[in-house]
C-alpha cells in the first residue's frame, strides 16, 4: 500500500527504469507545442484593462458623489464574481475551446469597461463590476488550462510563473498610465483609452491566439489499451 502513488500523482523521472513508454528524440517529435506569447499578452492587457480606475477613485467620488467605500465594494464584487463566474465560463471553454472563450470574454469586457467611463450612480457601478466579474472570469482559469494543454508537466511551473507575472504585472502597471490620463484628460478617459487598447489586443488575439485543446475523436477500449501495453 505504501508503494501506491496518491491521486493525481505524475511520474516525472523513471528512477527504477521500469517504464515502457516510448519517447521521441525531442519534445517536438511528441507534440505540437502552441506558442504561449499571445496567452501572456492576453493576460497582461486583460489585467490592465479591468484595473484602470483604481487610482482615480477620489476623482470619481468628487465628480459623481459615489462614496469611496462603495467604489471599493464594487471592486470587491468584481473579484468575487471572478471566482463564481468560472462556473459558467470554464465549461464554455471546455466545450467550445479556449480561443473563442478568450476572444469573446475580452470583447464583452472591453464594452463593459467603456460603459464604466459613463457611470454616475452606485447602482451602475455595482452592475458594471458584477458583469465584468462574470464575463471576464476567464482571467482566473483560462490560461492555466492552456498551459496544461500545451506544456509538459516539468515545464508547467515556469509557464505558470510567466502567467502570474503577466497577470500581476498588468494589474500593478495599469495605475501608472491611468494616473497620467486622469491628470491630463480626466478620469473618464482612463477606460476610454483602455477600451481602445483592448480593441487592438482583440484584433491581435483573433489572429494570433491558437486553440490549445485537442480532441481525440477515435477512442480505444481500456482493456484493448492494456493488452497493447503488455505486448510492448
PDB file of C-alpha atoms in Angstrom:
ATOM      1  CA  UNK A   1       0.000   0.000   0.000  1.00  0.00           C
ATOM      2  CA  UNK A   2       2.923   2.302   0.753  1.00  0.00           C
ATOM      3  CA  UNK A   3       4.144   1.976  -2.838  1.00  0.00           C
ATOM      4  CA  UNK A   4       0.810   3.070  -4.278  1.00  0.00           C
ATOM      5  CA  UNK A   5       1.023   6.658  -5.559  1.00  0.00           C
ATOM      6  CA  UNK A   6      -1.580   9.118  -4.361  1.00  0.00           C
ATOM      7  CA  UNK A   7      -4.344  10.508  -6.545  1.00  0.00           C
ATOM      8  CA  UNK A   8      -3.188  12.773  -9.416  1.00  0.00           C
ATOM      9  CA  UNK A   9       0.433  11.670  -8.984  1.00  0.00           C
ATOM     10  CA  UNK A  10       2.505  12.236 -12.132  1.00  0.00           C
ATOM     11  CA  UNK A  11       5.792  10.351 -12.555  1.00  0.00           C
ATOM     12  CA  UNK A  12       8.431  12.745 -13.853  1.00  0.00           C
ATOM     13  CA  UNK A  13      11.542  10.551 -13.573  1.00  0.00           C
ATOM     14  CA  UNK A  14      11.744   6.804 -14.219  1.00  0.00           C
ATOM     15  CA  UNK A  15      14.161   6.069 -11.373  1.00  0.00           C
ATOM     16  CA  UNK A  16      13.765   2.281 -11.480  1.00  0.00           C
ATOM     17  CA  UNK A  17      13.854   2.045 -15.262  1.00  0.00           C
ATOM     18  CA  UNK A  18      10.584   0.134 -15.425  1.00  0.00           C
ATOM     19  CA  UNK A  19       8.617   2.499 -17.656  1.00  0.00           C
ATOM     20  CA  UNK A  20       7.597   1.063 -21.044  1.00  0.00           C
ATOM     21  CA  UNK A  21       6.742   4.424 -22.579  1.00  0.00           C
ATOM     22  CA  UNK A  22       8.325   5.195 -25.923  1.00  0.00           C
ATOM     23  CA  UNK A  23       9.789   8.671 -26.286  1.00  0.00           C
ATOM     24  CA  UNK A  24      10.773  10.631 -29.364  1.00  0.00           C
ATOM     25  CA  UNK A  25      14.133  12.292 -29.885  1.00  0.00           C
ATOM     26  CA  UNK A  26      12.805  15.646 -28.739  1.00  0.00           C
ATOM     27  CA  UNK A  27       9.634  17.206 -27.429  1.00  0.00           C
ATOM     28  CA  UNK A  28       8.829  18.430 -30.937  1.00  0.00           C
ATOM     29  CA  UNK A  29       8.535  14.815 -32.065  1.00  0.00           C
ATOM     30  CA  UNK A  30       5.876  14.160 -29.447  1.00  0.00           C
ATOM     31  CA  UNK A  31       3.501  17.091 -29.538  1.00  0.00           C
ATOM     32  CA  UNK A  32       2.975  20.299 -31.466  1.00  0.00           C
ATOM     33  CA  UNK A  33       3.582  22.999 -28.881  1.00  0.00           C
ATOM     34  CA  UNK A  34       1.391  26.069 -29.141  1.00  0.00           C
ATOM     35  CA  UNK A  35       3.123  29.416 -28.676  1.00  0.00           C
ATOM     36  CA  UNK A  36       2.344  30.946 -25.284  1.00  0.00           C
ATOM     37  CA  UNK A  37       3.230  34.527 -26.276  1.00  0.00           C
ATOM     38  CA  UNK A  38      -0.334  35.547 -27.123  1.00  0.00           C
ATOM     39  CA  UNK A  39      -1.604  33.872 -23.980  1.00  0.00           C
ATOM     40  CA  UNK A  40       0.626  36.133 -21.900  1.00  0.00           C
ATOM     41  CA  UNK A  41      -0.275  39.198 -23.974  1.00  0.00           C
ATOM     42  CA  UNK A  42      -3.945  38.436 -23.368  1.00  0.00           C
ATOM     43  CA  UNK A  43      -3.328  38.061 -19.623  1.00  0.00           C
ATOM     44  CA  UNK A  44      -1.238  41.228 -19.284  1.00  0.00           C
ATOM     45  CA  UNK A  45      -3.619  43.555 -21.093  1.00  0.00           C
ATOM     46  CA  UNK A  46      -6.685  41.878 -19.611  1.00  0.00           C
ATOM     47  CA  UNK A  47      -5.443  42.639 -16.105  1.00  0.00           C
ATOM     48  CA  UNK A  48      -4.573  46.179 -17.183  1.00  0.00           C
ATOM     49  CA  UNK A  49      -7.958  46.949 -18.733  1.00  0.00           C
ATOM     50  CA  UNK A  50     -10.034  45.939 -15.707  1.00  0.00           C
ATOM     51  CA  UNK A  51      -7.824  47.686 -13.126  1.00  0.00           C
ATOM     52  CA  UNK A  52      -7.546  51.133 -14.693  1.00  0.00           C
ATOM     53  CA  UNK A  53      -9.916  53.123 -12.488  1.00  0.00           C
ATOM     54  CA  UNK A  54      -8.342  52.244  -9.140  1.00  0.00           C
ATOM     55  CA  UNK A  55      -6.092  55.339  -8.800  1.00  0.00           C
ATOM     56  CA  UNK A  56      -8.952  57.658  -9.775  1.00  0.00           C
ATOM     57  CA  UNK A  57     -11.401  56.734  -7.010  1.00  0.00           C
ATOM     58  CA  UNK A  58     -11.064  60.098  -5.273  1.00  0.00           C
ATOM     59  CA  UNK A  59     -11.733  61.934  -8.540  1.00  0.00           C
ATOM     60  CA  UNK A  60     -14.748  59.716  -9.220  1.00  0.00           C
ATOM     61  CA  UNK A  61     -16.077  60.377  -5.723  1.00  0.00           C
ATOM     62  CA  UNK A  62     -15.666  64.118  -6.181  1.00  0.00           C
ATOM     63  CA  UNK A  63     -17.477  64.230  -9.538  1.00  0.00           C
ATOM     64  CA  UNK A  64     -20.188  61.573  -9.142  1.00  0.00           C
ATOM     65  CA  UNK A  65     -20.591  61.665  -5.336  1.00  0.00           C
ATOM     66  CA  UNK A  66     -20.215  57.882  -5.238  1.00  0.00           C
ATOM     67  CA  UNK A  67     -18.570  57.210  -1.849  1.00  0.00           C
ATOM     68  CA  UNK A  68     -15.091  55.737  -1.913  1.00  0.00           C
ATOM     69  CA  UNK A  69     -16.371  52.874   0.242  1.00  0.00           C
ATOM     70  CA  UNK A  70     -18.897  51.935  -2.457  1.00  0.00           C
ATOM     71  CA  UNK A  71     -16.214  52.094  -5.123  1.00  0.00           C
ATOM     72  CA  UNK A  72     -14.114  49.658  -3.100  1.00  0.00           C
ATOM     73  CA  UNK A  73     -17.151  47.444  -2.534  1.00  0.00           C
ATOM     74  CA  UNK A  74     -17.788  47.330  -6.273  1.00  0.00           C
ATOM     75  CA  UNK A  75     -14.189  46.323  -6.864  1.00  0.00           C
ATOM     76  CA  UNK A  76     -14.619  43.573  -4.291  1.00  0.00           C
ATOM     77  CA  UNK A  77     -17.767  42.368  -6.052  1.00  0.00           C
ATOM     78  CA  UNK A  78     -15.842  42.164  -9.309  1.00  0.00           C
ATOM     79  CA  UNK A  79     -13.206  39.905  -7.762  1.00  0.00           C
ATOM     80  CA  UNK A  80     -15.902  37.859  -6.049  1.00  0.00           C
ATOM     81  CA  UNK A  81     -17.560  37.142  -9.380  1.00  0.00           C
ATOM     82  CA  UNK A  82     -14.195  36.420 -10.965  1.00  0.00           C
ATOM     83  CA  UNK A  83     -14.382  33.303  -8.830  1.00  0.00           C
ATOM     84  CA  UNK A  84     -18.044  32.376  -9.202  1.00  0.00           C
ATOM     85  CA  UNK A  85     -18.117  33.301 -12.886  1.00  0.00           C
ATOM     86  CA  UNK A  86     -15.782  30.426 -13.718  1.00  0.00           C
ATOM     87  CA  UNK A  87     -18.747  28.107 -13.109  1.00  0.00           C
ATOM     88  CA  UNK A  88     -20.074  29.485 -16.411  1.00  0.00           C
ATOM     89  CA  UNK A  89     -17.005  30.414 -18.436  1.00  0.00           C
ATOM     90  CA  UNK A  90     -14.880  27.333 -17.742  1.00  0.00           C
ATOM     91  CA  UNK A  91     -17.489  24.839 -19.044  1.00  0.00           C
ATOM     92  CA  UNK A  92     -17.844  27.077 -22.109  1.00  0.00           C
ATOM     93  CA  UNK A  93     -14.079  26.903 -22.711  1.00  0.00           C
ATOM     94  CA  UNK A  94     -14.013  23.136 -22.226  1.00  0.00           C
ATOM     95  CA  UNK A  95     -16.877  22.595 -24.664  1.00  0.00           C
ATOM     96  CA  UNK A  96     -16.156  25.183 -27.349  1.00  0.00           C
ATOM     97  CA  UNK A  97     -12.431  25.814 -26.957  1.00  0.00           C
ATOM     98  CA  UNK A  98     -10.082  28.199 -25.179  1.00  0.00           C
ATOM     99  CA  UNK A  99      -9.616  30.525 -28.139  1.00  0.00           C
ATOM    100  CA  UNK A 100     -13.299  31.520 -28.542  1.00  0.00           C
ATOM    101  CA  UNK A 101     -13.583  31.875 -24.761  1.00  0.00           C
ATOM    102  CA  UNK A 102     -10.590  34.244 -24.715  1.00  0.00           C
ATOM    103  CA  UNK A 103     -11.796  36.359 -27.632  1.00  0.00           C
ATOM    104  CA  UNK A 104     -15.473  36.572 -26.635  1.00  0.00           C
ATOM    105  CA  UNK A 105     -14.822  37.324 -22.953  1.00  0.00           C
ATOM    106  CA  UNK A 106     -12.313  40.074 -23.773  1.00  0.00           C
ATOM    107  CA  UNK A 107     -14.661  41.529 -26.410  1.00  0.00           C
ATOM    108  CA  UNK A 108     -17.578  41.800 -23.971  1.00  0.00           C
ATOM    109  CA  UNK A 109     -15.339  43.104 -21.188  1.00  0.00           C
ATOM    110  CA  UNK A 110     -13.994  45.936 -23.343  1.00  0.00           C
ATOM    111  CA  UNK A 111     -17.508  47.296 -23.822  1.00  0.00           C
ATOM    112  CA  UNK A 112     -18.260  46.901 -20.116  1.00  0.00           C
ATOM    113  CA  UNK A 113     -15.074  48.842 -19.347  1.00  0.00           C
ATOM    114  CA  UNK A 114     -16.191  51.561 -21.762  1.00  0.00           C
ATOM    115  CA  UNK A 115     -19.576  51.696 -20.022  1.00  0.00           C
ATOM    116  CA  UNK A 116     -17.840  52.384 -16.694  1.00  0.00           C
ATOM    117  CA  UNK A 117     -16.481  55.656 -18.079  1.00  0.00           C
ATOM    118  CA  UNK A 118     -20.067  56.983 -18.316  1.00  0.00           C
ATOM    119  CA  UNK A 119     -21.344  55.855 -14.899  1.00  0.00           C
ATOM    120  CA  UNK A 120     -22.837  58.316 -12.421  1.00  0.00           C
ATOM    121  CA  UNK A 121     -24.550  56.194  -9.748  1.00  0.00           C
ATOM    122  CA  UNK A 122     -23.692  53.465  -7.264  1.00  0.00           C
ATOM    123  CA  UNK A 123     -26.133  51.062  -8.928  1.00  0.00           C
ATOM    124  CA  UNK A 124     -24.390  51.470 -12.274  1.00  0.00           C
ATOM    125  CA  UNK A 125     -21.025  50.884 -10.659  1.00  0.00           C
ATOM    126  CA  UNK A 126     -22.147  47.720  -8.873  1.00  0.00           C
ATOM    127  CA  UNK A 127     -23.819  46.341 -12.002  1.00  0.00           C
ATOM    128  CA  UNK A 128     -20.746  47.091 -14.087  1.00  0.00           C
ATOM    129  CA  UNK A 129     -18.379  45.385 -11.654  1.00  0.00           C
ATOM    130  CA  UNK A 130     -20.575  42.290 -11.329  1.00  0.00           C
ATOM    131  CA  UNK A 131     -20.905  41.885 -15.093  1.00  0.00           C
ATOM    132  CA  UNK A 132     -17.166  42.311 -15.607  1.00  0.00           C
ATOM    133  CA  UNK A 133     -16.579  39.704 -12.917  1.00  0.00           C
ATOM    134  CA  UNK A 134     -18.879  37.214 -14.645  1.00  0.00           C
ATOM    135  CA  UNK A 135     -17.831  37.701 -18.253  1.00  0.00           C
ATOM    136  CA  UNK A 136     -14.138  38.126 -17.546  1.00  0.00           C
ATOM    137  CA  UNK A 137     -13.778  35.340 -15.002  1.00  0.00           C
ATOM    138  CA  UNK A 138     -11.735  33.624 -17.720  1.00  0.00           C
ATOM    139  CA  UNK A 139      -8.766  35.605 -16.437  1.00  0.00           C
ATOM    140  CA  UNK A 140      -8.738  33.377 -13.345  1.00  0.00           C
ATOM    141  CA  UNK A 141      -8.706  29.982 -15.059  1.00  0.00           C
ATOM    142  CA  UNK A 142      -8.392  30.040 -18.847  1.00  0.00           C
ATOM    143  CA  UNK A 143      -4.633  30.459 -19.250  1.00  0.00           C
ATOM    144  CA  UNK A 144      -3.943  27.785 -16.642  1.00  0.00           C
ATOM    145  CA  UNK A 145      -5.960  25.428 -18.831  1.00  0.00           C
ATOM    146  CA  UNK A 146      -3.921  26.484 -21.878  1.00  0.00           C
ATOM    147  CA  UNK A 147      -0.686  25.767 -20.008  1.00  0.00           C
ATOM    148  CA  UNK A 148      -1.751  22.244 -19.054  1.00  0.00           C
ATOM    149  CA  UNK A 149      -2.943  21.651 -22.626  1.00  0.00           C
ATOM    150  CA  UNK A 150       0.325  22.573 -24.322  1.00  0.00           C
ATOM    151  CA  UNK A 151       3.169  22.094 -21.848  1.00  0.00           C
ATOM    152  CA  UNK A 152       4.796  19.014 -20.407  1.00  0.00           C
ATOM    153  CA  UNK A 153       4.417  18.506 -16.663  1.00  0.00           C
ATOM    154  CA  UNK A 154       8.017  19.515 -15.918  1.00  0.00           C
ATOM    155  CA  UNK A 155       7.566  22.764 -17.893  1.00  0.00           C
ATOM    156  CA  UNK A 156       4.327  23.937 -16.331  1.00  0.00           C
ATOM    157  CA  UNK A 157       5.907  25.582 -13.298  1.00  0.00           C
ATOM    158  CA  UNK A 158       7.831  28.041 -15.486  1.00  0.00           C
ATOM    159  CA  UNK A 159       4.860  28.921 -17.678  1.00  0.00           C
ATOM    160  CA  UNK A 160       2.526  29.247 -14.705  1.00  0.00           C
ATOM    161  CA  UNK A 161       5.044  31.664 -13.222  1.00  0.00           C
ATOM    162  CA  UNK A 162       5.082  33.542 -16.532  1.00  0.00           C
ATOM    163  CA  UNK A 163       1.283  33.707 -16.397  1.00  0.00           C
ATOM    164  CA  UNK A 164       1.372  35.002 -12.816  1.00  0.00           C
ATOM    165  CA  UNK A 165       3.916  37.679 -13.744  1.00  0.00           C
ATOM    166  CA  UNK A 166       1.745  38.793 -16.673  1.00  0.00           C
ATOM    167  CA  UNK A 167      -1.375  38.868 -14.501  1.00  0.00           C
ATOM    168  CA  UNK A 168       0.032  40.925 -11.646  1.00  0.00           C
ATOM    169  CA  UNK A 169       2.287  42.952 -13.937  1.00  0.00           C
ATOM    170  CA  UNK A 170      -0.720  44.209 -15.876  1.00  0.00           C
ATOM    171  CA  UNK A 171      -2.689  44.886 -12.703  1.00  0.00           C
ATOM    172  CA  UNK A 172       0.119  46.810 -10.990  1.00  0.00           C
ATOM    173  CA  UNK A 173       1.300  48.763 -14.041  1.00  0.00           C
ATOM    174  CA  UNK A 174      -2.201  49.840 -15.116  1.00  0.00           C
ATOM    175  CA  UNK A 175      -2.497  52.596 -12.451  1.00  0.00           C
ATOM    176  CA  UNK A 176       0.662  54.305 -13.762  1.00  0.00           C
ATOM    177  CA  UNK A 177      -0.783  55.178 -17.153  1.00  0.00           C
ATOM    178  CA  UNK A 178      -4.225  55.603 -15.593  1.00  0.00           C
ATOM    179  CA  UNK A 179      -2.925  58.276 -13.240  1.00  0.00           C
ATOM    180  CA  UNK A 180      -1.410  60.184 -16.150  1.00  0.00           C
ATOM    181  CA  UNK A 181      -4.677  60.005 -18.110  1.00  0.00           C
ATOM    182  CA  UNK A 182      -6.692  61.128 -15.084  1.00  0.00           C
ATOM    183  CA  UNK A 183      -4.477  64.179 -14.517  1.00  0.00           C
ATOM    184  CA  UNK A 184      -4.314  65.124 -18.187  1.00  0.00           C
ATOM    185  CA  UNK A 185      -7.738  64.322 -19.622  1.00  0.00           C
ATOM    186  CA  UNK A 186      -9.924  63.410 -16.627  1.00  0.00           C
ATOM    187  CA  UNK A 187     -10.815  60.065 -15.087  1.00  0.00           C
ATOM    188  CA  UNK A 188     -13.460  59.209 -17.707  1.00  0.00           C
ATOM    189  CA  UNK A 189     -10.744  58.953 -20.334  1.00  0.00           C
ATOM    190  CA  UNK A 190      -8.979  56.138 -18.487  1.00  0.00           C
ATOM    191  CA  UNK A 191     -11.409  53.438 -19.531  1.00  0.00           C
ATOM    192  CA  UNK A 192     -11.993  55.044 -22.922  1.00  0.00           C
ATOM    193  CA  UNK A 193      -8.293  54.733 -23.677  1.00  0.00           C
ATOM    194  CA  UNK A 194      -8.131  51.217 -22.245  1.00  0.00           C
ATOM    195  CA  UNK A 195     -11.095  50.303 -24.446  1.00  0.00           C
ATOM    196  CA  UNK A 196      -9.027  51.342 -27.470  1.00  0.00           C
ATOM    197  CA  UNK A 197      -6.054  49.311 -26.229  1.00  0.00           C
ATOM    198  CA  UNK A 198      -8.301  46.321 -25.573  1.00  0.00           C
ATOM    199  CA  UNK A 199      -9.764  46.544 -29.078  1.00  0.00           C
ATOM    200  CA  UNK A 200      -6.281  46.388 -30.597  1.00  0.00           C
ATOM    201  CA  UNK A 201      -5.447  43.357 -28.440  1.00  0.00           C
ATOM    202  CA  UNK A 202      -8.681  41.634 -29.508  1.00  0.00           C
ATOM    203  CA  UNK A 203      -7.704  42.042 -33.156  1.00  0.00           C
ATOM    204  CA  UNK A 204      -4.301  40.571 -32.360  1.00  0.00           C
ATOM    205  CA  UNK A 205      -5.545  37.546 -30.426  1.00  0.00           C
ATOM    206  CA  UNK A 206      -8.187  36.866 -33.064  1.00  0.00           C
ATOM    207  CA  UNK A 207      -5.326  36.001 -35.427  1.00  0.00           C
ATOM    208  CA  UNK A 208      -2.515  35.003 -33.069  1.00  0.00           C
ATOM    209  CA  UNK A 209      -4.152  33.152 -30.167  1.00  0.00           C
ATOM    210  CA  UNK A 210      -4.121  29.487 -31.201  1.00  0.00           C
ATOM    211  CA  UNK A 211      -6.562  26.898 -29.923  1.00  0.00           C
ATOM    212  CA  UNK A 212      -4.867  24.714 -27.312  1.00  0.00           C
ATOM    213  CA  UNK A 213      -7.412  21.939 -26.879  1.00  0.00           C
ATOM    214  CA  UNK A 214      -7.018  18.719 -28.834  1.00  0.00           C
ATOM    215  CA  UNK A 215      -9.989  16.437 -29.322  1.00  0.00           C
ATOM    216  CA  UNK A 216      -9.479  12.719 -29.904  1.00  0.00           C
ATOM    217  CA  UNK A 217     -12.439  11.513 -31.931  1.00  0.00           C
ATOM    218  CA  UNK A 218     -11.256   7.899 -32.060  1.00  0.00           C
ATOM    219  CA  UNK A 219     -11.239   6.136 -28.711  1.00  0.00           C
ATOM    220  CA  UNK A 220      -9.709   2.817 -27.687  1.00  0.00           C
ATOM    221  CA  UNK A 221     -11.262   0.471 -25.164  1.00  0.00           C
ATOM    222  CA  UNK A 222      -9.374   0.363 -21.875  1.00  0.00           C
ATOM    223  CA  UNK A 223      -8.844  -3.408 -21.959  1.00  0.00           C
ATOM    224  CA  UNK A 224      -7.501  -3.177 -25.513  1.00  0.00           C
ATOM    225  CA  UNK A 225      -5.051  -0.498 -24.431  1.00  0.00           C
ATOM    226  CA  UNK A 226      -3.797  -2.691 -21.568  1.00  0.00           C
ATOM    227  CA  UNK A 227      -3.206  -5.560 -23.997  1.00  0.00           C
ATOM    228  CA  UNK A 228      -1.153  -3.320 -26.274  1.00  0.00           C
ATOM    229  CA  UNK A 229       0.918  -2.068 -23.361  1.00  0.00           C
ATOM    230  CA  UNK A 230       1.548  -5.643 -22.187  1.00  0.00           C
ATOM    231  CA  UNK A 231       2.746  -6.631 -25.664  1.00  0.00           C
ATOM    232  CA  UNK A 232       5.275  -3.809 -25.654  1.00  0.00           C
TER     233      UNK A 232
END
